[in-house]
Amino acid sequence: MNASTSEDGLLRHCRAPEARLSARAIHREVHRMHDPREDPMAKTAIKIDQSISSQHWLDQAADPLQKTLHPIIHRSRGVADALHGRWLGHPLHSVLTDLPVGAWMTAQAFDMAGLLGSSRSTRSLQRSADILHALGLAGAMAAAVAGMADWSDTRGDAKRLGFVHGMTNLVVAGLYGASLVARKRSRRTLGITLSTVGFGLLGFSAWLGGELSYRHGVGMRGKARRRTKASPDQRDVTDASLPQLHTLGPP
């Protein structure tokens, strides 16, 4: 069999109807793989989100707090815009949260390393961890102010989820504050225990923040939040109008 005969056979195989896979079929399969409802972990995340945001009894505490905060924050348009991050082009809160998360994550690593190091290196690691704990608390307070500004404009499910997010952060800050006090009183084991619990809650709170931003759109403004309708040309796409992709393997 010569080369031209082999090429002709391969082309005939690629053109066979059973070897064709439409672009629409590929799109459906890719969408299925990336659809969060098809992922077990994503399903769990959605259920947790919905279970929190559907707790209407939270409104009893969230509504009075929101009614108090909103007029204070929006008393000055310039202050409100600054806290919302309009001058940055995106929410200020998301920038400020990097400071406490980064500081406390590094402090956690220093604490763990200090437990395993020599006496000399341990003292240095302990001092560094204590400083980072204090910096994290300062950053958390700044992030909280910007976060409250964004939350004051929320409604419904986002309001309830944001309220839990804020209360969780309050507990986290309390644990880190108590940890600092324990460290200053030479009760380092207690201090490390408190900050470790706080670090675990911080991870949960950070996930809640992600849900608020990317699932509920809190802080997303302008073009980022607008959902455009598909044009007639986009809606009327058919298999015949899509390019055909050919598989080279057996059907």
PDB file of C-alpha atoms in Angstrom:
ATOM      1  CA  MET A   1       0.000   0.000   0.000  1.00  0.00           C
ATOM      2  CA  ASN A   2       1.495   3.326  -1.046  1.00  0.00           C
ATOM      3  CA  ALA A   3       1.385   6.610   0.908  1.00  0.00           C
ATOM      4  CA  SER A   4      -1.388   8.173  -1.210  1.00  0.00           C
ATOM      5  CA  THR A   5      -3.658   5.175  -0.646  1.00  0.00           C
ATOM      6  CA  SER A   6      -3.110   5.382   3.134  1.00  0.00           C
ATOM      7  CA  GLU A   7      -3.895   9.101   3.154  1.00  0.00           C
ATOM      8  CA  ASP A   8      -7.093   8.543   1.154  1.00  0.00           C
ATOM      9  CA  GLY A   9      -8.207   5.880   3.627  1.00  0.00           C
ATOM     10  CA  LEU A  10      -7.526   8.164   6.592  1.00  0.00           C
ATOM     11  CA  LEU A  11      -9.473  11.016   5.010  1.00  0.00           C
ATOM     12  CA  ARG A  12     -12.430   8.725   4.259  1.00  0.00           C
ATOM     13  CA  HIS A  13     -12.402   7.583   7.897  1.00  0.00           C
ATOM     14  CA  CYS A  14     -12.317  11.169   9.212  1.00  0.00           C
ATOM     15  CA  ARG A  15     -15.238  12.117   6.950  1.00  0.00           C
ATOM     16  CA  ALA A  16     -17.397   9.214   8.087  1.00  0.00           C
ATOM     17  CA  PRO A  17     -20.589  10.442   9.833  1.00  0.00           C
ATOM     18  CA  GLU A  18     -19.918   8.355  12.927  1.00  0.00           C
ATOM     19  CA  ALA A  19     -16.474   9.967  13.355  1.00  0.00           C
ATOM     20  CA  ARG A  20     -17.824  13.509  13.442  1.00  0.00           C
ATOM     21  CA  LEU A  21     -18.338  15.355  16.695  1.00  0.00           C
ATOM     22  CA  SER A  22     -20.269  18.586  16.401  1.00  0.00           C
ATOM     23  CA  ALA A  23     -19.011  21.726  18.097  1.00  0.00           C
ATOM     24  CA  ARG A  24     -22.353  21.938  19.877  1.00  0.00           C
ATOM     25  CA  ALA A  25     -21.823  18.486  21.374  1.00  0.00           C
ATOM     26  CA  ILE A  26     -18.361  19.537  22.534  1.00  0.00           C
ATOM     27  CA  HIS A  27     -19.841  22.686  24.087  1.00  0.00           C
ATOM     28  CA  ARG A  28     -22.452  20.643  25.929  1.00  0.00           C
ATOM     29  CA  GLU A  29     -19.815  18.272  27.282  1.00  0.00           C
ATOM     30  CA  VAL A  30     -17.484  21.092  28.377  1.00  0.00           C
ATOM     31  CA  HIS A  31     -20.399  22.887  30.044  1.00  0.00           C
ATOM     32  CA  ARG A  32     -21.338  19.677  31.851  1.00  0.00           C
ATOM     33  CA  MET A  33     -17.790  19.254  33.152  1.00  0.00           C
ATOM     34  CA  HIS A  34     -17.578  22.866  34.371  1.00  0.00           C
ATOM     35  CA  ASP A  35     -21.127  23.171  35.665  1.00  0.00           C
ATOM     36  CA  PRO A  36     -20.790  23.536  39.466  1.00  0.00           C
ATOM     37  CA  ARG A  37     -23.953  21.501  39.898  1.00  0.00           C
ATOM     38  CA  GLU A  38     -22.107  18.491  38.476  1.00  0.00           C
ATOM     39  CA  ASP A  39     -19.245  18.695  41.009  1.00  0.00           C
ATOM     40  CA  PRO A  40     -19.833  17.033  44.415  1.00  0.00           C
ATOM     41  CA  MET A  41     -17.839  19.660  46.328  1.00  0.00           C
ATOM     42  CA  ALA A  42     -19.568  22.493  44.486  1.00  0.00           C
ATOM     43  CA  LYS A  43     -22.943  20.941  45.267  1.00  0.00           C
ATOM     44  CA  THR A  44     -22.027  20.942  48.947  1.00  0.00           C
ATOM     45  CA  ALA A  45     -20.893  24.565  48.750  1.00  0.00           C
ATOM     46  CA  ILE A  46     -24.166  25.589  47.130  1.00  0.00           C
ATOM     47  CA  LYS A  47     -26.157  23.765  49.817  1.00  0.00           C
ATOM     48  CA  ILE A  48     -24.213  25.494  52.604  1.00  0.00           C
ATOM     49  CA  ASP A  49     -24.712  28.875  50.929  1.00  0.00           C
ATOM     50  CA  GLN A  50     -28.436  28.270  50.528  1.00  0.00           C
ATOM     51  CA  SER A  51     -28.869  26.927  54.054  1.00  0.00           C
ATOM     52  CA  ILE A  52     -27.334  30.100  55.513  1.00  0.00           C
ATOM     53  CA  SER A  53     -28.958  32.626  53.200  1.00  0.00           C
ATOM     54  CA  SER A  54     -32.405  31.089  53.713  1.00  0.00           C
ATOM     55  CA  GLN A  55     -32.358  31.684  57.487  1.00  0.00           C
ATOM     56  CA  HIS A  56     -34.821  34.572  57.620  1.00  0.00           C
ATOM     57  CA  TRP A  57     -34.545  34.838  61.400  1.00  0.00           C
ATOM     58  CA  LEU A  58     -31.140  36.453  60.796  1.00  0.00           C
ATOM     59  CA  ASP A  59     -33.039  39.508  59.542  1.00  0.00           C
ATOM     60  CA  GLN A  60     -34.016  40.290  63.125  1.00  0.00           C
ATOM     61  CA  ALA A  61     -30.390  41.170  63.866  1.00  0.00           C
ATOM     62  CA  ALA A  62     -29.207  42.150  60.377  1.00  0.00           C
ATOM     63  CA  ASP A  63     -31.935  44.682  59.567  1.00  0.00           C
ATOM     64  CA  PRO A  64     -31.447  46.973  62.595  1.00  0.00           C
ATOM     65  CA  LEU A  65     -27.675  46.899  62.116  1.00  0.00           C
ATOM     66  CA  GLN A  66     -27.999  47.709  58.433  1.00  0.00           C
ATOM     67  CA  LYS A  67     -30.442  50.551  59.109  1.00  0.00           C
ATOM     68  CA  THR A  68     -27.928  52.022  61.543  1.00  0.00           C
ATOM     69  CA  LEU A  69     -24.871  51.632  59.320  1.00  0.00           C
ATOM     70  CA  HIS A  70     -26.306  52.752  55.985  1.00  0.00           C
ATOM     71  CA  PRO A  71     -27.039  56.407  56.858  1.00  0.00           C
ATOM     72  CA  ILE A  72     -23.712  56.751  58.671  1.00  0.00           C
ATOM     73  CA  ILE A  73     -21.681  55.399  55.758  1.00  0.00           C
ATOM     74  CA  HIS A  74     -23.639  57.290  53.101  1.00  0.00           C
ATOM     75  CA  ARG A  75     -23.814  60.576  54.971  1.00  0.00           C
ATOM     76  CA  SER A  76     -20.915  61.714  52.810  1.00  0.00           C
ATOM     77  CA  ARG A  77     -20.885  60.616  49.169  1.00  0.00           C
ATOM     78  CA  GLY A  78     -17.111  60.947  49.045  1.00  0.00           C
ATOM     79  CA  VAL A  79     -16.607  58.710  52.074  1.00  0.00           C
ATOM     80  CA  ALA A  80     -19.033  56.111  50.732  1.00  0.00           C
ATOM     81  CA  ASP A  81     -17.334  56.084  47.330  1.00  0.00           C
ATOM     82  CA  ALA A  82     -13.925  55.741  48.971  1.00  0.00           C
ATOM     83  CA  LEU A  83     -15.063  52.794  51.093  1.00  0.00           C
ATOM     84  CA  HIS A  84     -16.715  51.125  48.100  1.00  0.00           C
ATOM     85  CA  GLY A  85     -13.438  51.499  46.187  1.00  0.00           C
ATOM     86  CA  ARG A  86     -14.728  53.535  43.257  1.00  0.00           C
ATOM     87  CA  TRP A  87     -11.366  55.277  43.076  1.00  0.00           C
ATOM     88  CA  LEU A  88      -9.707  51.861  42.663  1.00  0.00           C
ATOM     89  CA  GLY A  89     -12.109  50.604  40.038  1.00  0.00           C
ATOM     90  CA  HIS A  90     -13.011  47.605  42.200  1.00  0.00           C
ATOM     91  CA  PRO A  91     -14.065  46.988  45.824  1.00  0.00           C
ATOM     92  CA  LEU A  92     -11.642  48.245  48.472  1.00  0.00           C
ATOM     93  CA  HIS A  93     -12.626  45.436  50.826  1.00  0.00           C
ATOM     94  CA  SER A  94     -11.092  42.744  48.623  1.00  0.00           C
ATOM     95  CA  VAL A  95      -7.742  44.570  48.696  1.00  0.00           C
ATOM     96  CA  LEU A  96      -7.689  45.133  52.448  1.00  0.00           C
ATOM     97  CA  THR A  97      -8.519  41.518  53.298  1.00  0.00           C
ATOM     98  CA  ASP A  98      -5.151  40.450  51.895  1.00  0.00           C
ATOM     99  CA  LEU A  99      -3.368  42.069  54.854  1.00  0.00           C
ATOM    100  CA  PRO A 100      -4.962  40.097  57.724  1.00  0.00           C
ATOM    101  CA  VAL A 101      -5.110  36.859  55.738  1.00  0.00           C
ATOM    102  CA  GLY A 102      -1.464  37.136  54.679  1.00  0.00           C
ATOM    103  CA  ALA A 103      -0.244  38.268  58.096  1.00  0.00           C
ATOM    104  CA  TRP A 104      -2.102  35.583  60.015  1.00  0.00           C
ATOM    105  CA  MET A 105      -1.149  32.849  57.577  1.00  0.00           C
ATOM    106  CA  THR A 106       2.530  33.751  57.932  1.00  0.00           C
ATOM    107  CA  ALA A 107       2.176  34.043  61.711  1.00  0.00           C
ATOM    108  CA  GLN A 108       0.648  30.573  61.807  1.00  0.00           C
ATOM    109  CA  ALA A 109       3.652  29.204  59.926  1.00  0.00           C
ATOM    110  CA  PHE A 110       6.036  30.975  62.319  1.00  0.00           C
ATOM    111  CA  ASP A 111       4.179  29.578  65.325  1.00  0.00           C
ATOM    112  CA  MET A 112       4.438  26.044  63.989  1.00  0.00           C
ATOM    113  CA  ALA A 113       8.111  26.494  63.097  1.00  0.00           C
ATOM    114  CA  GLY A 114       8.799  27.957  66.531  1.00  0.00           C
ATOM    115  CA  LEU A 115       7.532  24.800  68.175  1.00  0.00           C
ATOM    116  CA  LEU A 116      10.101  22.769  66.257  1.00  0.00           C
ATOM    117  CA  GLY A 117      13.113  25.114  66.202  1.00  0.00           C
ATOM    118  CA  SER A 118      16.018  25.709  68.560  1.00  0.00           C
ATOM    119  CA  SER A 119      15.640  28.027  71.543  1.00  0.00           C
ATOM    120  CA  ARG A 120      17.399  30.902  69.774  1.00  0.00           C
ATOM    121  CA  SER A 121      15.438  30.621  66.551  1.00  0.00           C
ATOM    122  CA  THR A 122      12.233  30.061  68.519  1.00  0.00           C
ATOM    123  CA  ARG A 123      12.499  33.443  70.238  1.00  0.00           C
ATOM    124  CA  SER A 124      12.933  35.187  66.890  1.00  0.00           C
ATOM    125  CA  LEU A 125      10.003  33.318  65.359  1.00  0.00           C
ATOM    126  CA  GLN A 126       7.819  34.090  68.360  1.00  0.00           C
ATOM    127  CA  ARG A 127       8.518  37.821  68.125  1.00  0.00           C
ATOM    128  CA  SER A 128       7.793  37.790  64.399  1.00  0.00           C
ATOM    129  CA  ALA A 129       4.550  35.875  64.916  1.00  0.00           C
ATOM    130  CA  ASP A 130       3.396  38.318  67.599  1.00  0.00           C
ATOM    131  CA  ILE A 131       4.085  41.316  65.358  1.00  0.00           C
ATOM    132  CA  LEU A 132       2.209  39.696  62.484  1.00  0.00           C
ATOM    133  CA  HIS A 133      -0.752  38.960  64.737  1.00  0.00           C
ATOM    134  CA  ALA A 134      -0.959  42.650  65.641  1.00  0.00           C
ATOM    135  CA  LEU A 135      -0.615  43.728  62.006  1.00  0.00           C
ATOM    136  CA  GLY A 136      -3.332  41.276  61.041  1.00  0.00           C
ATOM    137  CA  LEU A 137      -5.699  42.757  63.614  1.00  0.00           C
ATOM    138  CA  ALA A 138      -5.067  46.272  62.306  1.00  0.00           C
ATOM    139  CA  GLY A 139      -5.701  45.121  58.744  1.00  0.00           C
ATOM    140  CA  ALA A 140      -8.838  43.263  59.809  1.00  0.00           C
ATOM    141  CA  MET A 141     -10.314  46.425  61.305  1.00  0.00           C
ATOM    142  CA  ALA A 142      -9.665  48.371  58.105  1.00  0.00           C
ATOM    143  CA  ALA A 143     -11.150  45.571  55.993  1.00  0.00           C
ATOM    144  CA  ALA A 144     -14.190  45.439  58.279  1.00  0.00           C
ATOM    145  CA  VAL A 145     -15.000  49.107  57.688  1.00  0.00           C
ATOM    146  CA  ALA A 146     -14.900  48.674  53.903  1.00  0.00           C
ATOM    147  CA  GLY A 147     -16.815  45.406  54.167  1.00  0.00           C
ATOM    148  CA  MET A 148     -19.590  47.015  56.198  1.00  0.00           C
ATOM    149  CA  ALA A 149     -19.931  49.685  53.527  1.00  0.00           C
ATOM    150  CA  ASP A 150     -20.492  47.039  50.849  1.00  0.00           C
ATOM    151  CA  TRP A 151     -22.816  45.014  53.075  1.00  0.00           C
ATOM    152  CA  SER A 152     -24.971  48.039  53.922  1.00  0.00           C
ATOM    153  CA  ASP A 153     -26.274  48.012  50.330  1.00  0.00           C
ATOM    154  CA  THR A 154     -27.198  44.318  50.234  1.00  0.00           C
ATOM    155  CA  ARG A 155     -30.647  42.765  50.383  1.00  0.00           C
ATOM    156  CA  GLY A 156     -32.184  39.340  50.894  1.00  0.00           C
ATOM    157  CA  ASP A 157     -29.900  36.313  50.672  1.00  0.00           C
ATOM    158  CA  ALA A 158     -26.724  38.374  50.276  1.00  0.00           C
ATOM    159  CA  LYS A 159     -27.606  40.402  53.367  1.00  0.00           C
ATOM    160  CA  ARG A 160     -27.992  37.264  55.498  1.00  0.00           C
ATOM    161  CA  LEU A 161     -24.862  35.597  54.164  1.00  0.00           C
ATOM    162  CA  GLY A 162     -22.934  38.841  54.611  1.00  0.00           C
ATOM    163  CA  PHE A 163     -24.170  39.146  58.181  1.00  0.00           C
ATOM    164  CA  VAL A 164     -22.843  35.662  59.002  1.00  0.00           C
ATOM    165  CA  HIS A 165     -19.588  36.539  57.219  1.00  0.00           C
ATOM    166  CA  GLY A 166     -19.208  39.660  59.340  1.00  0.00           C
ATOM    167  CA  MET A 167     -20.078  37.929  62.613  1.00  0.00           C
ATOM    168  CA  THR A 168     -17.610  35.143  61.824  1.00  0.00           C
ATOM    169  CA  ASN A 169     -14.913  37.738  61.213  1.00  0.00           C
ATOM    170  CA  LEU A 170     -15.782  39.361  64.531  1.00  0.00           C
ATOM    171  CA  VAL A 171     -15.219  36.035  66.297  1.00  0.00           C
ATOM    172  CA  VAL A 172     -11.953  35.567  64.390  1.00  0.00           C
ATOM    173  CA  ALA A 173     -10.722  39.011  65.439  1.00  0.00           C
ATOM    174  CA  GLY A 174     -11.719  38.263  69.028  1.00  0.00           C
ATOM    175  CA  LEU A 175      -9.745  35.026  69.011  1.00  0.00           C
ATOM    176  CA  TYR A 176      -6.653  36.733  67.608  1.00  0.00           C
ATOM    177  CA  GLY A 177      -7.003  39.568  70.112  1.00  0.00           C
ATOM    178  CA  ALA A 178      -7.260  37.082  72.978  1.00  0.00           C
ATOM    179  CA  SER A 179      -4.277  35.245  71.515  1.00  0.00           C
ATOM    180  CA  LEU A 180      -2.191  38.419  71.649  1.00  0.00           C
ATOM    181  CA  VAL A 181      -3.160  39.010  75.268  1.00  0.00           C
ATOM    182  CA  ALA A 182      -2.216  35.436  76.177  1.00  0.00           C
ATOM    183  CA  ARG A 183       1.130  35.811  74.429  1.00  0.00           C
ATOM    184  CA  LYS A 184       1.889  39.012  76.307  1.00  0.00           C
ATOM    185  CA  ARG A 185       1.139  37.201  79.571  1.00  0.00           C
ATOM    186  CA  SER A 186       3.595  34.434  78.650  1.00  0.00           C
ATOM    187  CA  ARG A 187       0.815  31.928  78.047  1.00  0.00           C
ATOM    188  CA  ARG A 188       2.031  31.110  74.571  1.00  0.00           C
ATOM    189  CA  THR A 189       0.488  27.659  74.317  1.00  0.00           C
ATOM    190  CA  LEU A 190      -2.941  29.147  74.959  1.00  0.00           C
ATOM    191  CA  GLY A 191      -2.169  31.970  72.536  1.00  0.00           C
ATOM    192  CA  ILE A 192      -1.218  29.562  69.760  1.00  0.00           C
ATOM    193  CA  THR A 193      -4.318  27.468  70.417  1.00  0.00           C
ATOM    194  CA  LEU A 194      -6.590  30.511  70.169  1.00  0.00           C
ATOM    195  CA  SER A 195      -4.967  31.772  66.966  1.00  0.00           C
ATOM    196  CA  THR A 196      -5.100  28.299  65.395  1.00  0.00           C
ATOM    197  CA  VAL A 197      -8.845  28.103  66.011  1.00  0.00           C
ATOM    198  CA  GLY A 198      -9.150  31.625  64.616  1.00  0.00           C
ATOM    199  CA  PHE A 199      -7.183  30.627  61.534  1.00  0.00           C
ATOM    200  CA  GLY A 200      -9.581  27.764  60.861  1.00  0.00           C
ATOM    201  CA  LEU A 201     -12.586  30.078  61.139  1.00  0.00           C
ATOM    202  CA  LEU A 202     -10.783  32.577  58.922  1.00  0.00           C
ATOM    203  CA  GLY A 203     -10.749  30.023  56.116  1.00  0.00           C
ATOM    204  CA  PHE A 204     -14.500  29.503  56.436  1.00  0.00           C
ATOM    205  CA  SER A 205     -15.114  33.248  56.508  1.00  0.00           C
ATOM    206  CA  ALA A 206     -12.935  33.737  53.430  1.00  0.00           C
ATOM    207  CA  TRP A 207     -15.060  31.165  51.605  1.00  0.00           C
ATOM    208  CA  LEU A 208     -18.204  33.070  52.614  1.00  0.00           C
ATOM    209  CA  GLY A 209     -16.607  36.209  51.199  1.00  0.00           C
ATOM    210  CA  GLY A 210     -15.999  34.429  47.921  1.00  0.00           C
ATOM    211  CA  GLU A 211     -19.629  33.338  47.798  1.00  0.00           C
ATOM    212  CA  LEU A 212     -20.756  36.914  48.393  1.00  0.00           C
ATOM    213  CA  SER A 213     -18.584  38.257  45.593  1.00  0.00           C
ATOM    214  CA  TYR A 214     -18.861  35.613  42.908  1.00  0.00           C
ATOM    215  CA  ARG A 215     -22.230  33.988  43.561  1.00  0.00           C
ATOM    216  CA  HIS A 216     -24.207  36.945  44.928  1.00  0.00           C
ATOM    217  CA  GLY A 217     -22.339  39.744  43.131  1.00  0.00           C
ATOM    218  CA  VAL A 218     -21.718  41.889  46.220  1.00  0.00           C
ATOM    219  CA  GLY A 219     -19.315  44.658  45.295  1.00  0.00           C
ATOM    220  CA  MET A 220     -19.673  43.943  41.567  1.00  0.00           C
ATOM    221  CA  ARG A 221     -20.765  47.125  39.871  1.00  0.00           C
ATOM    222  CA  GLY A 222     -21.325  48.456  36.395  1.00  0.00           C
ATOM    223  CA  LYS A 223     -20.460  46.182  33.510  1.00  0.00           C
ATOM    224  CA  ALA A 224     -19.298  43.402  35.820  1.00  0.00           C
ATOM    225  CA  ARG A 225     -22.843  42.889  37.118  1.00  0.00           C
ATOM    226  CA  ARG A 226     -24.847  43.486  33.962  1.00  0.00           C
ATOM    227  CA  ARG A 227     -26.120  40.367  32.266  1.00  0.00           C
ATOM    228  CA  THR A 228     -26.615  40.924  28.573  1.00  0.00           C
ATOM    229  CA  LYS A 229     -29.268  39.036  26.639  1.00  0.00           C
ATOM    230  CA  ALA A 230     -28.147  36.854  23.790  1.00  0.00           C
ATOM    231  CA  SER A 231     -28.761  38.299  20.361  1.00  0.00           C
ATOM    232  CA  PRO A 232     -31.085  36.474  17.934  1.00  0.00           C
ATOM    233  CA  ASP A 233     -28.052  35.356  15.964  1.00  0.00           C
ATOM    234  CA  GLN A 234     -26.555  33.804  19.106  1.00  0.00           C
ATOM    235  CA  ARG A 235     -29.798  32.094  20.108  1.00  0.00           C
ATOM    236  CA  ASP A 236     -30.492  30.622  16.711  1.00  0.00           C
ATOM    237  CA  VAL A 237     -27.207  28.770  16.298  1.00  0.00           C
ATOM    238  CA  THR A 238     -27.769  25.266  14.981  1.00  0.00           C
ATOM    239  CA  ASP A 239     -25.535  22.276  14.483  1.00  0.00           C
ATOM    240  CA  ALA A 240     -25.532  22.960  10.761  1.00  0.00           C
ATOM    241  CA  SER A 241     -24.067  26.432  11.307  1.00  0.00           C
ATOM    242  CA  LEU A 242     -21.280  25.195  13.571  1.00  0.00           C
ATOM    243  CA  PRO A 243     -17.992  23.874  12.251  1.00  0.00           C
ATOM    244  CA  GLN A 244     -17.555  20.123  12.336  1.00  0.00           C
ATOM    245  CA  LEU A 245     -14.562  18.647  14.159  1.00  0.00           C
ATOM    246  CA  HIS A 246     -13.217  15.308  13.013  1.00  0.00           C
ATOM    247  CA  THR A 247     -11.684  12.678  15.243  1.00  0.00           C
ATOM    248  CA  LEU A 248      -8.645  10.823  13.991  1.00  0.00           C
ATOM    249  CA  GLY A 249      -9.205   7.752  16.155  1.00  0.00           C
ATOM    250  CA  PRO A 250     -11.826   5.072  15.745  1.00  0.00           C
ATOM    251  CA  PRO A 251     -15.443   6.178  16.306  1.00  0.00           C
TER     252      PRO A 251
END
